[in-house]
PDB file of C-alpha atoms in Angstrom:
ATOM      1  CA  MET A   1      14.024  -8.234 -42.289  1.00 44.00           C
ATOM      2  CA  THR A   2      13.741 -11.813 -43.550  1.00 46.00           C
ATOM      3  CA  ASP A   3      10.623 -13.962 -43.436  1.00 43.00           C
ATOM      4  CA  GLN A   4      12.341 -16.121 -40.812  1.00 43.00           C
ATOM      5  CA  THR A   5      13.046 -13.085 -38.625  1.00 40.00           C
ATOM      6  CA  VAL A   6       9.431 -11.999 -38.870  1.00 34.00           C
ATOM      7  CA  SER A   7       8.258 -15.504 -37.978  1.00 38.00           C
ATOM      8  CA  ASN A   8      10.573 -15.596 -34.978  1.00 40.00           C
ATOM      9  CA  ALA A   9       9.327 -12.200 -33.781  1.00 39.00           C
ATOM     10  CA  ILE A  10       5.711 -13.311 -34.062  1.00 39.00           C
ATOM     11  CA  ALA A  11       6.479 -16.539 -32.214  1.00 40.00           C
ATOM     12  CA  VAL A  12       8.090 -14.621 -29.332  1.00 40.00           C
ATOM     13  CA  ARG A  13       5.167 -12.212 -29.155  1.00 45.00           C
ATOM     14  CA  ASP A  14       2.609 -15.027 -29.207  1.00 53.00           C
ATOM     15  CA  THR A  15       4.268 -16.853 -26.313  1.00 65.00           C
ATOM     16  CA  GLY A  16       4.995 -13.783 -24.184  1.00 85.00           C
ATOM     17  CA  PRO A  17       3.108 -12.246 -21.245  1.00 91.00           C
ATOM     18  CA  ALA A  18       0.607 -10.470 -23.507  1.00 91.00           C
ATOM     19  CA  ALA A  19      -0.304 -13.784 -25.122  1.00 91.00           C
ATOM     20  CA  MET A  20      -0.865 -15.260 -21.649  1.00 92.00           C
ATOM     21  CA  VAL A  21      -3.407 -12.536 -20.910  1.00 94.00           C
ATOM     22  CA  GLU A  22      -5.239 -13.437 -24.108  1.00 92.00           C
ATOM     23  CA  GLN A  23      -5.044 -17.120 -23.217  1.00 92.00           C
ATOM     24  CA  TYR A  24      -6.771 -16.561 -19.874  1.00 93.00           C
ATOM     25  CA  ARG A  25      -9.341 -14.076 -21.176  1.00 93.00           C
ATOM     26  CA  ALA A  26     -12.314 -16.216 -20.079  1.00 94.00           C
ATOM     27  CA  GLU A  27     -10.918 -16.731 -16.582  1.00 94.00           C
ATOM     28  CA  TYR A  28     -10.354 -13.004 -16.080  1.00 95.00           C
ATOM     29  CA  ALA A  29     -13.825 -12.266 -17.419  1.00 95.00           C
ATOM     30  CA  ALA A  30     -15.302 -14.609 -14.803  1.00 95.00           C
ATOM     31  CA  LEU A  31     -13.639 -12.594 -12.032  1.00 94.00           C
ATOM     32  CA  MET A  32     -14.838  -9.173 -13.204  1.00 94.00           C
ATOM     33  CA  PRO A  33     -17.929  -7.345 -11.935  1.00 91.00           C
ATOM     34  CA  SER A  34     -20.751  -7.625 -14.449  1.00 89.00           C
ATOM     35  CA  HIS A  35     -20.510  -4.006 -15.643  1.00 90.00           C
ATOM     36  CA  ILE A  36     -16.936  -4.429 -16.910  1.00 93.00           C
ATOM     37  CA  ASN A  37     -16.403  -5.134 -20.634  1.00 95.00           C
ATOM     38  CA  PRO A  38     -13.946  -8.074 -20.703  1.00 95.00           C
ATOM     39  CA  ASP A  39     -12.769  -7.380 -24.260  1.00 95.00           C
ATOM     40  CA  GLN A  40     -11.908  -3.757 -23.451  1.00 95.00           C
ATOM     41  CA  TRP A  41     -10.222  -4.816 -20.198  1.00 96.00           C
ATOM     42  CA  VAL A  42      -8.043  -7.368 -21.981  1.00 96.00           C
ATOM     43  CA  ARG A  43      -7.136  -4.858 -24.708  1.00 95.00           C
ATOM     44  CA  LEU A  44      -5.960  -2.419 -22.047  1.00 95.00           C
ATOM     45  CA  ALA A  45      -3.885  -5.086 -20.292  1.00 95.00           C
ATOM     46  CA  VAL A  46      -2.322  -6.308 -23.526  1.00 95.00           C
ATOM     47  CA  GLY A  47      -1.671  -2.762 -24.751  1.00 94.00           C
ATOM     48  CA  ALA A  48      -0.004  -1.805 -21.466  1.00 92.00           C
ATOM     49  CA  ILE A  49       2.355  -4.765 -21.461  1.00 91.00           C
ATOM     50  CA  ARG A  50       3.219  -4.614 -25.152  1.00 90.00           C
ATOM     51  CA  GLY A  51       3.774  -0.868 -25.072  1.00 83.00           C
ATOM     52  CA  ASP A  52       6.592  -0.907 -22.501  1.00 88.00           C
ATOM     53  CA  LYS A  53       9.668  -3.105 -22.872  1.00 91.00           C
ATOM     54  CA  ASN A  54      10.446  -2.708 -19.159  1.00 91.00           C
ATOM     55  CA  LEU A  55       7.054  -4.164 -18.279  1.00 93.00           C
ATOM     56  CA  VAL A  56       7.581  -7.021 -20.738  1.00 93.00           C
ATOM     57  CA  THR A  57      10.906  -7.915 -19.132  1.00 94.00           C
ATOM     58  CA  ALA A  58       9.494  -7.711 -15.612  1.00 94.00           C
ATOM     59  CA  ALA A  59       6.493  -9.842 -16.554  1.00 94.00           C
ATOM     60  CA  GLN A  60       8.723 -12.451 -18.178  1.00 94.00           C
ATOM     61  CA  ASN A  61      10.788 -12.720 -14.990  1.00 94.00           C
ATOM     62  CA  ASP A  62       7.731 -14.182 -13.251  1.00 94.00           C
ATOM     63  CA  VAL A  63       4.645 -14.557 -15.423  1.00 93.00           C
ATOM     64  CA  GLY A  64       2.728 -16.072 -12.505  1.00 93.00           C
ATOM     65  CA  VAL A  65       3.138 -12.902 -10.431  1.00 94.00           C
ATOM     66  CA  PHE A  66       2.113 -10.787 -13.421  1.00 95.00           C
ATOM     67  CA  LEU A  67      -1.058 -12.825 -13.931  1.00 94.00           C
ATOM     68  CA  ARG A  68      -1.785 -12.656 -10.205  1.00 94.00           C
ATOM     69  CA  GLU A  69      -1.599  -8.861 -10.232  1.00 95.00           C
ATOM     70  CA  LEU A  70      -3.984  -8.772 -13.186  1.00 96.00           C
ATOM     71  CA  ARG A  71      -6.291 -11.062 -11.241  1.00 95.00           C
ATOM     72  CA  THR A  72      -6.475  -8.396  -8.532  1.00 94.00           C
ATOM     73  CA  ALA A  73      -7.364  -5.744 -11.116  1.00 95.00           C
ATOM     74  CA  ALA A  74     -10.046  -8.023 -12.584  1.00 95.00           C
ATOM     75  CA  ARG A  75     -11.613  -8.731  -9.179  1.00 93.00           C
ATOM     76  CA  LEU A  76     -11.713  -5.040  -8.351  1.00 93.00           C
ATOM     77  CA  GLY A  77     -13.068  -4.204 -11.792  1.00 93.00           C
ATOM     78  CA  LEU A  78     -10.262  -1.690 -12.450  1.00 95.00           C
ATOM     79  CA  GLU A  79      -8.532  -0.977 -15.758  1.00 95.00           C
ATOM     80  CA  PRO A  80      -4.913  -2.239 -15.810  1.00 95.00           C
ATOM     81  CA  GLY A  81      -2.218   0.041 -17.135  1.00 93.00           C
ATOM     82  CA  THR A  82      -4.196   3.186 -16.335  1.00 93.00           C
ATOM     83  CA  GLU A  83      -4.450   5.579 -13.377  1.00 92.00           C
ATOM     84  CA  GLN A  84      -7.041   3.190 -11.970  1.00 94.00           C
ATOM     85  CA  PHE A  85      -4.514   0.368 -11.668  1.00 95.00           C
ATOM     86  CA  TYR A  86      -0.834   0.988 -12.422  1.00 93.00           C
ATOM     87  CA  LEU A  87       1.408  -1.807 -13.668  1.00 94.00           C
ATOM     88  CA  THR A  88       4.989  -1.072 -12.598  1.00 91.00           C
ATOM     89  CA  PRO A  89       8.287  -3.005 -12.716  1.00 91.00           C
ATOM     90  CA  ARG A  90       9.638  -3.437  -9.208  1.00 88.00           C
ATOM     91  CA  LYS A  91      12.843  -5.055  -7.944  1.00 88.00           C
ATOM     92  CA  SER A  92      12.137  -8.153  -5.875  1.00 88.00           C
ATOM     93  CA  LYS A  93      14.472  -9.560  -3.260  1.00 87.00           C
ATOM     94  CA  ALA A  94      12.702 -12.889  -3.602  1.00 88.00           C
ATOM     95  CA  HIS A  95      13.702 -12.899  -7.275  1.00 90.00           C
ATOM     96  CA  GLY A  96      17.366 -12.064  -6.744  1.00 89.00           C
ATOM     97  CA  GLY A  97      16.881  -8.359  -7.374  1.00 89.00           C
ATOM     98  CA  ARG A  98      15.246  -8.882 -10.749  1.00 92.00           C
ATOM     99  CA  LYS A  99      12.189  -6.804 -11.559  1.00 93.00           C
ATOM    100  CA  ILE A 100       8.696  -8.262 -11.432  1.00 94.00           C
ATOM    101  CA  ILE A 101       5.300  -6.669 -12.043  1.00 94.00           C
ATOM    102  CA  LYS A 102       3.625  -4.837  -9.181  1.00 91.00           C
ATOM    103  CA  GLY A 103       0.018  -3.685  -9.492  1.00 93.00           C
ATOM    104  CA  ILE A 104      -0.852  -0.463  -7.658  1.00 90.00           C
ATOM    105  CA  VAL A 105      -4.366   0.901  -7.290  1.00 92.00           C
ATOM    106  CA  GLY A 106      -4.320   4.573  -8.315  1.00 92.00           C
ATOM    107  CA  TYR A 107      -6.469   7.430  -7.090  1.00 92.00           C
ATOM    108  CA  GLN A 108      -8.886   7.037  -9.989  1.00 95.00           C
ATOM    109  CA  GLY A 109      -9.337   3.410  -8.964  1.00 94.00           C
ATOM    110  CA  ILE A 110     -10.200   4.424  -5.414  1.00 94.00           C
ATOM    111  CA  VAL A 111     -12.649   7.048  -6.689  1.00 95.00           C
ATOM    112  CA  GLU A 112     -14.222   4.428  -8.972  1.00 94.00           C
ATOM    113  CA  LEU A 113     -14.772   2.099  -6.009  1.00 92.00           C
ATOM    114  CA  ILE A 114     -16.398   4.930  -4.058  1.00 93.00           C
ATOM    115  CA  TYR A 115     -18.749   5.782  -6.916  1.00 93.00           C
ATOM    116  CA  ARG A 116     -19.593   2.121  -7.442  1.00 89.00           C
ATOM    117  CA  ALA A 117     -21.041   1.842  -3.944  1.00 87.00           C
ATOM    118  CA  GLY A 118     -23.844   4.163  -5.105  1.00 86.00           C
ATOM    119  CA  ALA A 119     -23.937   6.408  -2.029  1.00 88.00           C
ATOM    120  CA  VAL A 120     -22.270   9.521  -3.478  1.00 93.00           C
ATOM    121  CA  SER A 121     -23.211  11.886  -6.267  1.00 95.00           C
ATOM    122  CA  SER A 122     -19.707  13.329  -6.690  1.00 96.00           C
ATOM    123  CA  VAL A 123     -16.172  12.895  -5.407  1.00 97.00           C
ATOM    124  CA  ILE A 124     -13.788  15.851  -5.332  1.00 97.00           C
ATOM    125  CA  VAL A 125     -10.050  15.199  -5.052  1.00 98.00           C
ATOM    126  CA  GLU A 126      -7.811  18.170  -5.834  1.00 98.00           C
ATOM    127  CA  ALA A 127      -4.193  19.222  -5.378  1.00 98.00           C
ATOM    128  CA  VAL A 128      -3.356  22.683  -4.040  1.00 98.00           C
ATOM    129  CA  ARG A 129      -0.331  24.553  -5.371  1.00 97.00           C
ATOM    130  CA  ALA A 130       1.644  27.441  -3.910  1.00 96.00           C
ATOM    131  CA  ASN A 131      -0.022  30.174  -5.997  1.00 95.00           C
ATOM    132  CA  ASP A 132      -3.577  28.914  -5.479  1.00 96.00           C
ATOM    133  CA  SER A 133      -5.889  30.347  -2.819  1.00 97.00           C
ATOM    134  CA  PHE A 134      -7.329  27.885  -0.316  1.00 98.00           C
ATOM    135  CA  THR A 135      -9.494  28.354   2.767  1.00 97.00           C
ATOM    136  CA  TYR A 136     -11.179  25.785   4.977  1.00 97.00           C
ATOM    137  CA  THR A 137     -12.015  25.935   8.671  1.00 96.00           C
ATOM    138  CA  PRO A 138     -13.389  22.677  10.132  1.00 93.00           C
ATOM    139  CA  GLY A 139     -16.587  23.231  12.059  1.00 92.00           C
ATOM    140  CA  ARG A 140     -17.309  26.448  10.217  1.00 94.00           C
ATOM    141  CA  ASP A 141     -16.992  25.650   6.530  1.00 96.00           C
ATOM    142  CA  GLU A 142     -18.893  22.803   4.957  1.00 96.00           C
ATOM    143  CA  ARG A 143     -16.430  22.520   2.075  1.00 96.00           C
ATOM    144  CA  PRO A 144     -13.070  24.035   1.120  1.00 97.00           C
ATOM    145  CA  VAL A 145     -12.920  27.107  -1.117  1.00 97.00           C
ATOM    146  CA  HIS A 146     -10.130  26.581  -3.633  1.00 98.00           C
ATOM    147  CA  GLY A 147      -9.239  29.326  -6.101  1.00 96.00           C
ATOM    148  CA  ILE A 148      -7.097  28.670  -9.170  1.00 95.00           C
ATOM    149  CA  ASP A 149      -5.933  31.255 -11.677  1.00 93.00           C
ATOM    150  CA  TRP A 150      -6.146  29.053 -14.749  1.00 90.00           C
ATOM    151  CA  PHE A 151      -4.900  31.768 -17.115  1.00 91.00           C
ATOM    152  CA  GLY A 152      -2.285  33.489 -14.951  1.00 84.00           C
ATOM    153  CA  ALA A 153       1.237  32.608 -13.923  1.00 80.00           C
ATOM    154  CA  GLU A 154       2.488  29.172 -12.970  1.00 91.00           C
ATOM    155  CA  ARG A 155       0.550  27.649 -10.091  1.00 94.00           C
ATOM    156  CA  GLY A 156       3.760  26.754  -8.274  1.00 95.00           C
ATOM    157  CA  ASP A 157       4.810  23.689  -6.301  1.00 96.00           C
ATOM    158  CA  LEU A 158       2.458  21.213  -4.704  1.00 97.00           C
ATOM    159  CA  VAL A 159       1.688  22.278  -1.137  1.00 98.00           C
ATOM    160  CA  GLY A 160      -1.371  20.238  -0.210  1.00 98.00           C
ATOM    161  CA  VAL A 161      -4.271  18.082  -1.297  1.00 98.00           C
ATOM    162  CA  TYR A 162      -7.872  17.620  -0.209  1.00 98.00           C
ATOM    163  CA  ALA A 163     -10.807  15.306  -0.834  1.00 98.00           C
ATOM    164  CA  TYR A 164     -14.477  15.053   0.017  1.00 98.00           C
ATOM    165  CA  ALA A 165     -17.635  13.502  -1.350  1.00 97.00           C
ATOM    166  CA  VAL A 166     -21.118  14.890  -1.871  1.00 96.00           C
ATOM    167  CA  MET A 167     -23.614  12.261  -0.798  1.00 94.00           C
ATOM    168  CA  LYS A 168     -26.786  11.447  -2.707  1.00 92.00           C
ATOM    169  CA  ASP A 169     -28.820  13.380  -0.138  1.00 93.00           C
ATOM    170  CA  GLY A 170     -26.675  16.504  -0.675  1.00 95.00           C
ATOM    171  CA  ALA A 171     -24.709  16.205   2.555  1.00 95.00           C
ATOM    172  CA  THR A 172     -20.944  16.647   2.536  1.00 96.00           C
ATOM    173  CA  SER A 173     -18.749  13.844   3.799  1.00 96.00           C
ATOM    174  CA  LYS A 174     -15.789  14.375   6.097  1.00 95.00           C
ATOM    175  CA  VAL A 175     -13.309  16.686   4.391  1.00 97.00           C
ATOM    176  CA  VAL A 176      -9.761  15.349   4.212  1.00 97.00           C
ATOM    177  CA  VAL A 177      -6.998  17.981   4.015  1.00 97.00           C
ATOM    178  CA  LEU A 178      -3.300  17.044   3.934  1.00 97.00           C
ATOM    179  CA  ASN A 179      -0.256  19.304   3.765  1.00 97.00           C
ATOM    180  CA  ARG A 180       3.084  18.468   2.147  1.00 97.00           C
ATOM    181  CA  GLN A 181       4.546  17.099   5.364  1.00 96.00           C
ATOM    182  CA  GLN A 182       1.681  14.638   5.758  1.00 96.00           C
ATOM    183  CA  VAL A 183       1.900  13.502   2.141  1.00 96.00           C
ATOM    184  CA  MET A 184       5.655  13.026   2.414  1.00 95.00           C
ATOM    185  CA  ALA A 185       5.131  10.981   5.578  1.00 94.00           C
ATOM    186  CA  ALA A 186       2.816   8.698   3.595  1.00 92.00           C
ATOM    187  CA  LYS A 187       5.385   8.480   0.805  1.00 92.00           C
ATOM    188  CA  ALA A 188       8.115   7.551   3.293  1.00 90.00           C
ATOM    189  CA  LYS A 189       6.113   4.488   4.332  1.00 86.00           C
ATOM    190  CA  SER A 190       6.132   3.191   0.765  1.00 78.00           C
ATOM    191  CA  ASP A 191       8.998   0.755   0.221  1.00 70.00           C
ATOM    192  CA  GLY A 192       8.955   1.305  -3.530  1.00 70.00           C
ATOM    193  CA  ALA A 193       8.619   5.082  -3.592  1.00 72.00           C
ATOM    194  CA  HIS A 194      12.205   5.613  -4.705  1.00 74.00           C
ATOM    195  CA  SER A 195      11.986   3.228  -7.654  1.00 75.00           C
ATOM    196  CA  ASP A 196      12.406   4.927 -11.014  1.00 75.00           C
ATOM    197  CA  TYR A 197       9.144   3.337 -12.109  1.00 76.00           C
ATOM    198  CA  SER A 198       7.109   4.203  -9.012  1.00 82.00           C
ATOM    199  CA  PRO A 199       4.122   6.491  -9.674  1.00 86.00           C
ATOM    200  CA  TRP A 200       5.618   8.705  -6.957  1.00 89.00           C
ATOM    201  CA  ASN A 201       8.317   9.536  -9.507  1.00 87.00           C
ATOM    202  CA  THR A 202       6.458   9.166 -12.799  1.00 86.00           C
ATOM    203  CA  ASN A 203       3.206  10.886 -11.751  1.00 89.00           C
ATOM    204  CA  GLU A 204       3.737  12.601  -8.406  1.00 93.00           C
ATOM    205  CA  GLU A 205       0.549  14.673  -8.377  1.00 95.00           C
ATOM    206  CA  ALA A 206      -1.543  11.551  -8.951  1.00 94.00           C
ATOM    207  CA  MET A 207       0.017   9.997  -5.851  1.00 94.00           C
ATOM    208  CA  TRP A 208      -0.768  13.101  -3.793  1.00 97.00           C
ATOM    209  CA  LEU A 209      -4.356  12.731  -4.984  1.00 97.00           C
ATOM    210  CA  LYS A 210      -4.325   9.035  -4.124  1.00 95.00           C
ATOM    211  CA  THR A 211      -3.138   9.757  -0.593  1.00 96.00           C
ATOM    212  CA  ALA A 212      -6.134  12.035  -0.007  1.00 97.00           C
ATOM    213  CA  ALA A 213      -8.597   9.754  -1.795  1.00 95.00           C
ATOM    214  CA  ARG A 214      -7.430   6.811   0.261  1.00 93.00           C
ATOM    215  CA  ARG A 215      -8.010   8.712   3.519  1.00 95.00           C
ATOM    216  CA  LEU A 216     -11.450   9.755   2.258  1.00 95.00           C
ATOM    217  CA  ALA A 217     -12.351   6.129   1.537  1.00 92.00           C
ATOM    218  CA  LYS A 218     -12.353   5.449   5.293  1.00 90.00           C
ATOM    219  CA  TRP A 219     -15.232   7.889   5.739  1.00 92.00           C
ATOM    220  CA  VAL A 220     -17.534   7.059   2.819  1.00 89.00           C
ATOM    221  CA  PRO A 221     -19.047   3.798   1.562  1.00 80.00           C
ATOM    222  CA  THR A 222     -16.924   1.900  -0.952  1.00 73.00           C
ATOM    223  CA  SER A 223     -17.776  -1.125  -3.022  1.00 64.00           C
ATOM    224  CA  ALA A 224     -16.425  -3.513  -0.374  1.00 53.00           C
ATOM    225  CA  GLU A 225     -19.741  -5.243   0.258  1.00 50.00           C
ATOM    226  CA  TYR A 226     -20.458  -5.350  -3.470  1.00 47.00           C
ATOM    227  CA  MET A 227     -17.111  -7.019  -4.092  1.00 49.00           C
ATOM    228  CA  ARG A 228     -17.603  -9.463  -1.223  1.00 56.00           C
ATOM    229  CA  GLU A 229     -20.867 -10.615  -2.801  1.00 52.00           C
ATOM    230  CA  GLN A 230     -19.118 -11.055  -6.144  1.00 49.00           C
ATOM    231  CA  LEU A 231     -16.285 -13.054  -4.614  1.00 55.00           C
ATOM    232  CA  ARG A 232     -18.667 -15.157  -2.531  1.00 61.00           C
ATOM    233  CA  ALA A 233     -20.630 -16.080  -5.636  1.00 55.00           C
ATOM    234  CA  GLN A 234     -17.427 -16.895  -7.513  1.00 54.00           C
ATOM    235  CA  ALA A 235     -16.231 -19.085  -4.635  1.00 63.00           C
ATOM    236  CA  GLU A 236     -19.495 -21.010  -4.671  1.00 61.00           C
ATOM    237  CA  VAL A 237     -19.222 -21.582  -8.401  1.00 57.00           C
ATOM    238  CA  ALA A 238     -15.581 -22.638  -8.080  1.00 60.00           C
ATOM    239  CA  ALA A 239     -16.495 -25.097  -5.329  1.00 64.00           C
ATOM    240  CA  GLU A 240     -19.104 -26.681  -7.586  1.00 57.00           C
ATOM    241  CA  ASN A 241     -16.773 -26.685 -10.600  1.00 54.00           C
ATOM    242  CA  PRO A 242     -13.199 -26.867  -9.280  1.00 51.00           C
ATOM    243  CA  SER A 243     -11.721 -27.548 -12.717  1.00 46.00           C
ATOM    244  CA  ASP A 244     -13.244 -24.468 -14.356  1.00 45.00           C
ATOM    245  CA  SER A 245     -10.470 -22.057 -13.462  1.00 48.00           C
ATOM    246  CA  ALA A 246      -7.368 -22.504 -15.594  1.00 52.00           C
ATOM    247  CA  LEU A 247      -5.478 -19.487 -14.276  1.00 54.00           C
ATOM    248  CA  PRO A 248      -2.154 -20.499 -12.734  1.00 50.00           C
ATOM    249  CA  PRO A 249      -2.304 -20.551  -8.934  1.00 44.00           C
ATOM    250  CA  ALA A 250      -0.773 -17.661  -7.075  1.00 40.00           C
ATOM    251  CA  PRO A 251       2.825 -18.361  -6.009  1.00 35.00           C
ATOM    252  CA  LEU A 252       3.203 -19.910  -2.572  1.00 29.00           C
ATOM    253  CA  GLU A 253       5.357 -16.917  -1.648  1.00 31.00           C
ATOM    254  CA  THR A 254       2.662 -14.273  -1.900  1.00 29.00           C
ATOM    255  CA  THR A 255       4.502 -11.579   0.007  1.00 32.00           C
ATOM    256  CA  ASP A 256       7.675  -9.814  -0.921  1.00 33.00           C
ATOM    257  CA  PRO A 257       9.864  -7.530   1.201  1.00 31.00           C
ATOM    258  CA  ASP A 258       9.665  -4.947  -1.573  1.00 33.00           C
ATOM    259  CA  ASP A 259       5.885  -4.996  -1.793  1.00 37.00           C
ATOM    260  CA  GLU A 260       3.798  -1.992  -0.811  1.00 40.00           C
ATOM    261  CA  ASP A 261       1.249  -3.430   1.565  1.00 37.00           C
ATOM    262  CA  ASP A 262      -1.228  -0.587   1.655  1.00 42.00           C
ATOM    263  CA  GLU A 263      -3.416  -1.582  -1.274  1.00 39.00           C
ATOM    264  CA  PRO A 264      -7.123  -2.369  -0.904  1.00 34.00           C
ATOM    265  CA  ILE A 265      -7.839  -5.905   0.222  1.00 28.00           C
ATOM    266  CA  GLU A 266     -10.825  -7.017  -1.838  1.00 31.00           C
ATOM    267  CA  ALA A 267     -11.829  -3.338  -2.075  1.00 30.00           C
ATOM    268  CA  GLU A 268     -11.721  -2.689   1.671  1.00 31.00           C
ATOM    269  CA  PHE A 269      -9.397   0.153   2.611  1.00 30.00           C
ATOM    270  CA  VAL A 270      -7.460  -0.854   5.669  1.00 29.00           C
ATOM    271  CA  ASP A 271      -6.143   1.584   8.242  1.00 32.00           C
ATOM    272  CA  ASP A 272      -2.719   3.157   7.634  1.00 35.00           C
ATOM    273  CA  ASP A 273      -1.549   2.163  11.105  1.00 34.00           C
ATOM    274  CA  GLN A 274      -2.174  -1.476  10.275  1.00 31.00           C
ATOM    275  CA  THR A 275      -0.598  -1.464   6.863  1.00 31.00           C
ATOM    276  CA  GLY A 276       2.618   0.387   7.347  1.00 33.00           C
ATOM    277  CA  GLY A 277       2.290   2.753   4.430  1.00 39.00           C
ATOM    278  CA  GLU A 278       0.658   4.138   1.354  1.00 47.00           C
ATOM    279  CA  ALA A 279       1.668   3.539  -2.232  1.00 50.00           C
TER     280      ALA A 279
END
């Protein structure tokens, strides 16, 4: 490889989507909750985009959308490119069928938001497989009894999932139990579920867990109020210093027919019937 080739490669890298994340480091840091380490967050975002050529291509197709999705992750205080906040390439009708970046809050992100509210001591979200034992009778049992033979034969196919939280006072929250049919119904509402890059296809069990965690989030405190206070403070600062934010504005066309519209809105989990689906 010649010196000129190396120089060209560096120039492309330094003007690509990853470089844009670095460029707007301060702006993303201003959006994050105070407990988030901005340097670590940026490293995760840059590592995720540089480590997958499909993500690079999708981000280059519309860098503004990519930066907007990262803005959502920053506001929620979730780690991009992890099971807290997936970054996936998704075909967009508004972009002529080309792929753009779609951010999807994962089950670990939902659990993080529940913990952050400070009302629970633990959150349990588990998948049940065909060879596991599982018993739970609402009204009789406080919590499910789930038996797993960790050292025996294969656990078998996914058959269900459940979630509950133990509150700080020791009480048990509502227990959410979903069977395969219910999980598949949630999957069917997701416009992007059949994409090769959808977490439904790359990490199916995690999406089963997300479906249960998302239902649980309706019954336990989340960090919604915490996030509202953060955003209110940021809005006040922005109003006083309108030139401080250098992040590109979100595109005027903020919705896309291919989008999954079930994600948290500023950390509030909206009802399935209102959203039309789960990621």
